Every structure is written in C-alpha cells, then in structure tokens.
Coordinates of C-alpha atoms in Angstrom, one line a residue:
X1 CA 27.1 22.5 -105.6
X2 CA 24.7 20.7 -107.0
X3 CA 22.0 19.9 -104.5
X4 CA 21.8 16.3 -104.5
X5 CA 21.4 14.9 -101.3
X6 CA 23.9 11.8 -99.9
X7 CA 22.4 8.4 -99.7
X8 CA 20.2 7.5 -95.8
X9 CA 22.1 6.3 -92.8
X10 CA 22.5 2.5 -94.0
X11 CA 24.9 0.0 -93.6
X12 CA 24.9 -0.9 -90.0
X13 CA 24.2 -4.0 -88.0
X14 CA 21.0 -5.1 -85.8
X15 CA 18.7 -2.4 -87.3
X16 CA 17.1 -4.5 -90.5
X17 CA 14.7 -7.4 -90.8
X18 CA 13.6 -7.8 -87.6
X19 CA 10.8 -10.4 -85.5
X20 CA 7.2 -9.3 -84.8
X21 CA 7.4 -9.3 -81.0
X22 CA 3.8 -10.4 -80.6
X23 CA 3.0 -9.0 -77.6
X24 CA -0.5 -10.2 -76.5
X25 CA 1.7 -13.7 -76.8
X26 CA 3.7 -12.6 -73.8
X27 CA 0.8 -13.1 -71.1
X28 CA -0.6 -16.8 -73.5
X29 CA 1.1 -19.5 -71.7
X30 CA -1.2 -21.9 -74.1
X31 CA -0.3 -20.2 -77.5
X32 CA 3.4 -20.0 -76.2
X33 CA 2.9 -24.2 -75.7
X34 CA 1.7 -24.3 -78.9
X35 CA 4.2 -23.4 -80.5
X36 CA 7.2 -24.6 -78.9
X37 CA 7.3 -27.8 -80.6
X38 CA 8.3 -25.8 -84.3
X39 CA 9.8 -22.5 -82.6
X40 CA 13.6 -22.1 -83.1
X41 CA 15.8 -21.1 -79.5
X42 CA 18.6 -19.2 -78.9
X43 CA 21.1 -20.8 -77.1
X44 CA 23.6 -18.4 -75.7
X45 CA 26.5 -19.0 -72.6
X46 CA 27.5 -17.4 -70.1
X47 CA 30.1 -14.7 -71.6
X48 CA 26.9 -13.9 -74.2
X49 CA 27.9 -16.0 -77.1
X50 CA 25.5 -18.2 -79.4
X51 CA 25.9 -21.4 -80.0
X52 CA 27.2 -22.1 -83.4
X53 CA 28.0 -25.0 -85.8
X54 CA 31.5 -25.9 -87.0
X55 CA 31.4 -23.4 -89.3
X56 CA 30.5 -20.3 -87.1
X57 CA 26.6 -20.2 -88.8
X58 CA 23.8 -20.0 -86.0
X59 CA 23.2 -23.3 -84.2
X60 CA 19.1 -22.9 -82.8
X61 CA 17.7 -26.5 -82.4
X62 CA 13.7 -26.6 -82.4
X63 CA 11.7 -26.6 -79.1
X64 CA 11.0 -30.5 -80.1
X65 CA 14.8 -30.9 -79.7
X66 CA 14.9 -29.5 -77.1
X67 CA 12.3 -31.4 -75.5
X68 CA 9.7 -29.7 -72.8
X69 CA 8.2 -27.0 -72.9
X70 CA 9.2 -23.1 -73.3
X71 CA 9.4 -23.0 -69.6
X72 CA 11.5 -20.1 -68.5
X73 CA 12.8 -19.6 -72.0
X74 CA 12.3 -15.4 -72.9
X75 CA 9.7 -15.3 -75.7
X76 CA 11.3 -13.4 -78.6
X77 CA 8.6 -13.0 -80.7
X78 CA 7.3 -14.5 -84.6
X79 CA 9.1 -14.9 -88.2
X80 CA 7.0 -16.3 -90.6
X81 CA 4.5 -17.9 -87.7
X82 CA 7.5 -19.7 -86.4
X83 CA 8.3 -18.3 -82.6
X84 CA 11.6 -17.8 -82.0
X85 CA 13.0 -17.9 -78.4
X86 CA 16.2 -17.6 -76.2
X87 CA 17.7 -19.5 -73.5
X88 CA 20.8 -19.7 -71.6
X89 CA 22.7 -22.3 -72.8
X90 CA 23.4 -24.0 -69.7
X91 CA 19.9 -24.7 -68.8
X92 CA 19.3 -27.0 -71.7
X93 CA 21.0 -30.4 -72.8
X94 CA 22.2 -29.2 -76.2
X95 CA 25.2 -29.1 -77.4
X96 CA 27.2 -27.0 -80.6
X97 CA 30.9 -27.5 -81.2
X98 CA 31.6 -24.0 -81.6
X99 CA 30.1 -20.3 -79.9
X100 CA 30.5 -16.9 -81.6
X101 CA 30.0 -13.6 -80.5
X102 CA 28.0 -11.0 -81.5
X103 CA 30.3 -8.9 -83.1
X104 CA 31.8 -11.5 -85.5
X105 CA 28.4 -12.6 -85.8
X106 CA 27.3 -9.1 -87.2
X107 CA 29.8 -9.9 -89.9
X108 CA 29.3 -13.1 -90.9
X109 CA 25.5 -13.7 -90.3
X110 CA 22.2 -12.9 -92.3
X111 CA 21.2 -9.7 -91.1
X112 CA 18.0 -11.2 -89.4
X113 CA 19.9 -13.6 -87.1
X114 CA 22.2 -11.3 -85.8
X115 CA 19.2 -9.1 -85.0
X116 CA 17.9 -11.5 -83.2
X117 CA 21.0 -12.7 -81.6
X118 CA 21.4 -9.0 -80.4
X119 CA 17.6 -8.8 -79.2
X120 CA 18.3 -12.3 -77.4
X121 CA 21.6 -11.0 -75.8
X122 CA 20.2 -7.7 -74.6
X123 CA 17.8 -9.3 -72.6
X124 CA 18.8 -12.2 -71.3
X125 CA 21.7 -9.9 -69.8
X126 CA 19.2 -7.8 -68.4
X127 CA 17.9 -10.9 -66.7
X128 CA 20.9 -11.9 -65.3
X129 CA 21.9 -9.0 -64.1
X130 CA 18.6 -8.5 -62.6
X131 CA 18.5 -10.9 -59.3
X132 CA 16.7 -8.2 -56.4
X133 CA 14.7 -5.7 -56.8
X134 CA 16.2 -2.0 -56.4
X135 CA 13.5 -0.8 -54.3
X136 CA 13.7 -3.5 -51.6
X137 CA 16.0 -6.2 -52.4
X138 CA 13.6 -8.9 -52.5
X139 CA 13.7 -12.0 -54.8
X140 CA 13.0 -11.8 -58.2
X141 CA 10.2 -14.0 -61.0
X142 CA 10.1 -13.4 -64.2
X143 CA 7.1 -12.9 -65.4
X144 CA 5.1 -12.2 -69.5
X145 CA 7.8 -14.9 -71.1
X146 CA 10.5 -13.1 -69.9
X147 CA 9.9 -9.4 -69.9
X148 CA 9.0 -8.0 -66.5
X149 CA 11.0 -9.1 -63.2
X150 CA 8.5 -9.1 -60.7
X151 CA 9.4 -8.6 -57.3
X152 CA 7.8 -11.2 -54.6
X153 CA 8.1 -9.1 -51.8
X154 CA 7.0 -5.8 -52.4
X155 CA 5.3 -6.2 -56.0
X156 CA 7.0 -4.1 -57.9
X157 CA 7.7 -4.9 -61.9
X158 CA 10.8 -3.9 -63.2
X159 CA 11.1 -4.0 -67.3
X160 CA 14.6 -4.1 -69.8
X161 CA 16.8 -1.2 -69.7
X162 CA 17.7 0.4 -72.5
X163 CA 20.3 3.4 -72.8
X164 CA 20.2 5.8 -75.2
X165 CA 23.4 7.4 -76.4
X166 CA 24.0 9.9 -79.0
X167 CA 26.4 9.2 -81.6
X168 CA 27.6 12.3 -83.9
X169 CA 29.5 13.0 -87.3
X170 CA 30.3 16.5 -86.4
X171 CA 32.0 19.3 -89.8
X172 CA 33.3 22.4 -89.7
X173 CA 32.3 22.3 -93.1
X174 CA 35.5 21.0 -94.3
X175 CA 36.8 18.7 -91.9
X176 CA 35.5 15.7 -89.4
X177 CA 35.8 15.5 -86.5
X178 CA 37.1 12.3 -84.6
X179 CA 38.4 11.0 -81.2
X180 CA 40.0 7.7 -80.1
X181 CA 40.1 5.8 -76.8
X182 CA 43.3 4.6 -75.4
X183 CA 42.2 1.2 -75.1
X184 CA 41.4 1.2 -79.0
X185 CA 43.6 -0.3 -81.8
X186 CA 46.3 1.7 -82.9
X187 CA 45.6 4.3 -85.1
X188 CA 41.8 3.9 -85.1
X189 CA 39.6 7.4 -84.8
X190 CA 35.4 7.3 -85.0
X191 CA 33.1 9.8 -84.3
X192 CA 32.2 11.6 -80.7
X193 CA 29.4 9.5 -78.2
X194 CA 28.0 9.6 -75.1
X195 CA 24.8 8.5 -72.7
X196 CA 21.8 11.3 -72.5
X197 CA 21.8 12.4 -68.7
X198 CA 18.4 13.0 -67.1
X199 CA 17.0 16.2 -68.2
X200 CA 18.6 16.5 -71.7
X201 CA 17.0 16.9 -75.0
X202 CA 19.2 14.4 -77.8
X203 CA 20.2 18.0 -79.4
X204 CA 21.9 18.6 -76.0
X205 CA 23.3 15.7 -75.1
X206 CA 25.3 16.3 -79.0
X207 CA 26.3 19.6 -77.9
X208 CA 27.3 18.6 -74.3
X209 CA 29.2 15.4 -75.1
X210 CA 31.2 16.8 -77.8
X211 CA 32.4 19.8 -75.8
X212 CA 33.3 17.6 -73.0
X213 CA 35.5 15.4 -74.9
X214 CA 36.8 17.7 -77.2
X215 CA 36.2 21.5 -76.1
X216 CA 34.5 22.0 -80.0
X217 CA 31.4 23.8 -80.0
X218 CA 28.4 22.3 -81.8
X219 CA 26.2 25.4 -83.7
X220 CA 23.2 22.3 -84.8
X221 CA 22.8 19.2 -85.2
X222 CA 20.3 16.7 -87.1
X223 CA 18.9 13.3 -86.1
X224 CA 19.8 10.6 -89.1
X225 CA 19.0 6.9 -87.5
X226 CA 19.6 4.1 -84.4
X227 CA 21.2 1.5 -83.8
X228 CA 20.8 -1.0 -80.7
X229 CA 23.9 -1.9 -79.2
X230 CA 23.7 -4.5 -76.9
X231 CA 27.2 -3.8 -75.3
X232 CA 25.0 -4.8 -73.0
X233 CA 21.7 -2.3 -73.3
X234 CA 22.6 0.4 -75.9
X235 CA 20.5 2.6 -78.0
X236 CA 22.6 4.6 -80.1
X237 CA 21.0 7.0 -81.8
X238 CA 23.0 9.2 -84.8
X239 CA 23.7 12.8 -85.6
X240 CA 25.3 15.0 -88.1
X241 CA 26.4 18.3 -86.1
X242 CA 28.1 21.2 -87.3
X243 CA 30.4 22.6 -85.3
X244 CA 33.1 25.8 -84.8
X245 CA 36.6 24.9 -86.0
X246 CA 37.7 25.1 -82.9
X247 CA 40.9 23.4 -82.1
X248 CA 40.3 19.8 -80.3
X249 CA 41.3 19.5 -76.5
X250 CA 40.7 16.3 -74.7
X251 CA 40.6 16.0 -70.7
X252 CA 41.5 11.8 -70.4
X253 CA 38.2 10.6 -71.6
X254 CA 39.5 10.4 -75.1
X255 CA 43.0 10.2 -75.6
X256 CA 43.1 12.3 -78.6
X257 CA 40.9 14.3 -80.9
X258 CA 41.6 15.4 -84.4
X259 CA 39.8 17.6 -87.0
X260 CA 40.3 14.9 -90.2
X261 CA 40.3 16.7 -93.9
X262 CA 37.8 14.6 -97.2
X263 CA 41.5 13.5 -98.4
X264 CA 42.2 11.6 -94.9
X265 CA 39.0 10.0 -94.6
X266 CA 39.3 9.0 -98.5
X267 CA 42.3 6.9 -97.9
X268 CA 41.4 5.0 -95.5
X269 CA 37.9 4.1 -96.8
X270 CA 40.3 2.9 -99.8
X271 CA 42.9 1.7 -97.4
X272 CA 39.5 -0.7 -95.9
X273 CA 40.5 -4.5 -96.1
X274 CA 44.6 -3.7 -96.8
X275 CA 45.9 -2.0 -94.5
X276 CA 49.8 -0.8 -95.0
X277 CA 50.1 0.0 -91.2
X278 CA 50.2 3.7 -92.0
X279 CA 47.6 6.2 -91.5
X280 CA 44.1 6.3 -90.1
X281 CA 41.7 3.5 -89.4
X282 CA 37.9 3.9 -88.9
X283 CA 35.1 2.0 -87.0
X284 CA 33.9 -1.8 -88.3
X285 CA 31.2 -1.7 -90.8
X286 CA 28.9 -3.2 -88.3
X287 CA 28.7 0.0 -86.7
X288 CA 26.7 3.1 -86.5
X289 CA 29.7 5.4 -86.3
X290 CA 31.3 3.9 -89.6
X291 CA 28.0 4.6 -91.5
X292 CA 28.1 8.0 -90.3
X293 CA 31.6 8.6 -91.3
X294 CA 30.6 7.2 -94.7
X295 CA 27.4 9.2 -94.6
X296 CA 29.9 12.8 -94.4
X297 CA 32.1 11.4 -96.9
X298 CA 29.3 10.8 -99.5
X299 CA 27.9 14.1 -98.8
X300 CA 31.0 15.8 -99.2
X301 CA 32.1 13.8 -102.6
X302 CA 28.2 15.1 -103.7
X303 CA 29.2 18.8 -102.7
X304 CA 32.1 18.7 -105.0
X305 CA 30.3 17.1 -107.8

C-alpha cells in the first residue's frame, strides 16, 4: 500500500459552474426591469423539457425577444451581469423546433447550462405543484421573483423543497456493493440510496437505508460530495461506507443485491460505450452514483499500486 489517496468525487452533472443567485435582486422589481431587456430565459414545457434548436443545443431567446417585461418569470440569478430567467413555455409566444430533457441535456450540454436547466426545472416544478397552501388550502401568489408562494388567505410563505437523500459506495474491503431496481435496464447495478427521515443524522440514514434494502451492516461511513437531482427536488448527498460482508438480502424494494469484486467493476468500466450484452452495467456518467463507483475503483487500483 502505498498511501496515495484516489482522486475527489468529480465527474457528475449539475454540481459545476453555476449562477450567482443575487438575492437582494429577488425583492427589486426595478433592477429585475432593468435587466430583462439583455437577460437570457428558460423556456421549458409542460413534461419539464427546454426548449432547444434543431440541433438539441439550448434555445433561451433574450427578454427583448420575448417582449414585456420579467413578469411572473422566476428570477434565476446573474452570469457575467447578464440575468438569467425561467419561464414555462406556454406562457410566452416563442417558439423552438425541438425540446430536450434534462438528462440528455446533462450529456450533451456545457456544464453551466445544464445547471441552470436543472436549477430552472426544480423550481418551476415546485411552483406547479404548489397551487394551495398546506395549512389552509387557500390561493397561492408568488412572490421575491418566484421563490416564496405566499398564501392570500392565511399569510403564510411557503419556500422550494428540497430532499436530501444519501447515496453510498459501500466495501467490505474487497468487494462493492450494489443493488438494482426492477424497473431498471437489464443488467444495470449502482450503489444503495435513500431519503433522510425526520430525526436522522446523514451517518444514519447510510446505515439505515442500506440494511433495509440489503440486510448488510454498515461499521462507518464518510461524506465525499452532492449532487442536486431535480427528479423533481433531490439533494443527493454521497458516501463511502464500510460495511460487514454480510450476504445481501433484499425485501422487494430492490430486486437484487450483489457484493461485486475490482475485476467485475473493471470490465465494465472498460465495457463503457461497447457493450457485448454480457455482464454488468453501471449508472450514466451524469450521475453521482457512477462517480462513486469510479471513486472505489480508483482507490482500490491505488491500494494495489
């Protein structure tokens, strides 16, 4: 062993370059006028896709296109001095030949407009999903450019809900452990998540989740980065555990669970992009959970060096 260290948690999608959210901008309807005219908008419809060009790249006409003013458009915040905002896209007479959705835009697009296509997604499902407030069902207003819904009957301010989730790489030393979904693509395995319940520390939320779905008991764990995952509200935030080598049970929320040895996780990181239909198959690159499986794998090729 030689004690080098693997590379950081890197890699993933909607965690890089990112907008100044310019708060104090929020509650400046003037400022917010100001700069409507230069500001770029996301447009996105009603299943949560952008509009896009022919080509699939990002298709965000100026507010001088657009025409008006940023009206009930959700203030994103500032690249550059230019104010980026986000819009549904049937509110607005523009039009694209094309939408995409986030995931293939994770792929395809620089990292800062996907990041701010999963910022403008997020919320305005948050919006839409928010039409009566919970404590008395009265009407709803949106109010600071988009980020509290006020309620008009009994005052109340409701903000965007986020959902934090833990997301673990967890070793017996030797081995990783993985689980896959039923309603996944054949033969694909990623690592153990699941929501933090009221009460829980992250640490035991890793240690609960992954002997709920698996019946493997986690000795520690370590934080190593986030991810947002607007699938709709997601934060997932990701762990290396190490765990007993006990044998994996599942109980229906997975539909199997498998300890998987360096030579298994090998091939099919070589396997990536040519697949031979045999053998497995990890989570996208966009993702946390592949960047964690990568994270073991490089710290396991370093332990050997």
């Amino acid at each position: 062993m030689t004690g080098r260290s693997p590379p950081a948690l890197t890699g993933f999608a909607f965690a890089g370059e990112t907008l100044d959210r310019a708060d104090a901008l929020r509650d400046d309807a003037g400022a917010l006028a100001r700069l409507w005219p230069a500001a770029r908008v996301m447009l996105l419809d009603a299943e949560g896709r952008a509009l896009a060009d022919a080509e699939g790249n990002l298709s965000a006409p100026t507010g001088a296109e657009l025409g008006g003013g940023p009206g009930t458009g959700l203030f994103l915040g500032l690249k550059d001095g230019t104010a980026w905002f986000a819009a549904q896209a049937a509110h607005v007479a523009w039009q694209a030949p094309a939408q995409i959705d986030l995931r293939r835009a994770a792929a395809a697009w620089p990292a800062f407009e996907s990041g701010v296509f999963a910022m403008a997604r997020a919320l305005l499902h948050w919006q839409s999903s928010t039409k009566f407030c919970s404590a008395c069902g009265g009407d709803i207003t949106f109010r600071r450019a988009g980020y509290i819904a006020h309620c008009t009957r009994c005052g109340k301010d409701h903000y965007p809900r986020v959902d934090p989730a833990v997301i673990v790489a967890v070793s017996d030393g030797e081995r990783l452990l993985l689980g896959r979904q039923a309603s996944w693509p054949a033969r694909r395995y990623s690592v153990i998540a699941g929501f933090v319940e009221p009460g829980e520390t992250l640490e035991q939320t890793v240690a609960r989740e992954v002997r709920e779905e698996t019946q493997v008991r986690v000795r520690q764990c370590r934080y190593l980065g986030a991810q947002p995952w607007p699938f709709p509200g997601a934060l997932m935030l990701g762990f290396s555990a190490e765990g007993e080598p006990d044998a994996p049970q599942v109980d229906g929320e997975l539909e199997d669970a498998r300890w998987f040895t360096f030579a298994e996780i090998d091939a099919a990181l070589v396997r990536e992009g040519n697949d031979d239909g045999e053998g497995l198959l990890l989570s996208p690159s966009i993702s946390i959970a592949r960047s964690l499986i990568e994270h073991w794998h490089a710290g396991m090729r370093t332990r050997a060096a």
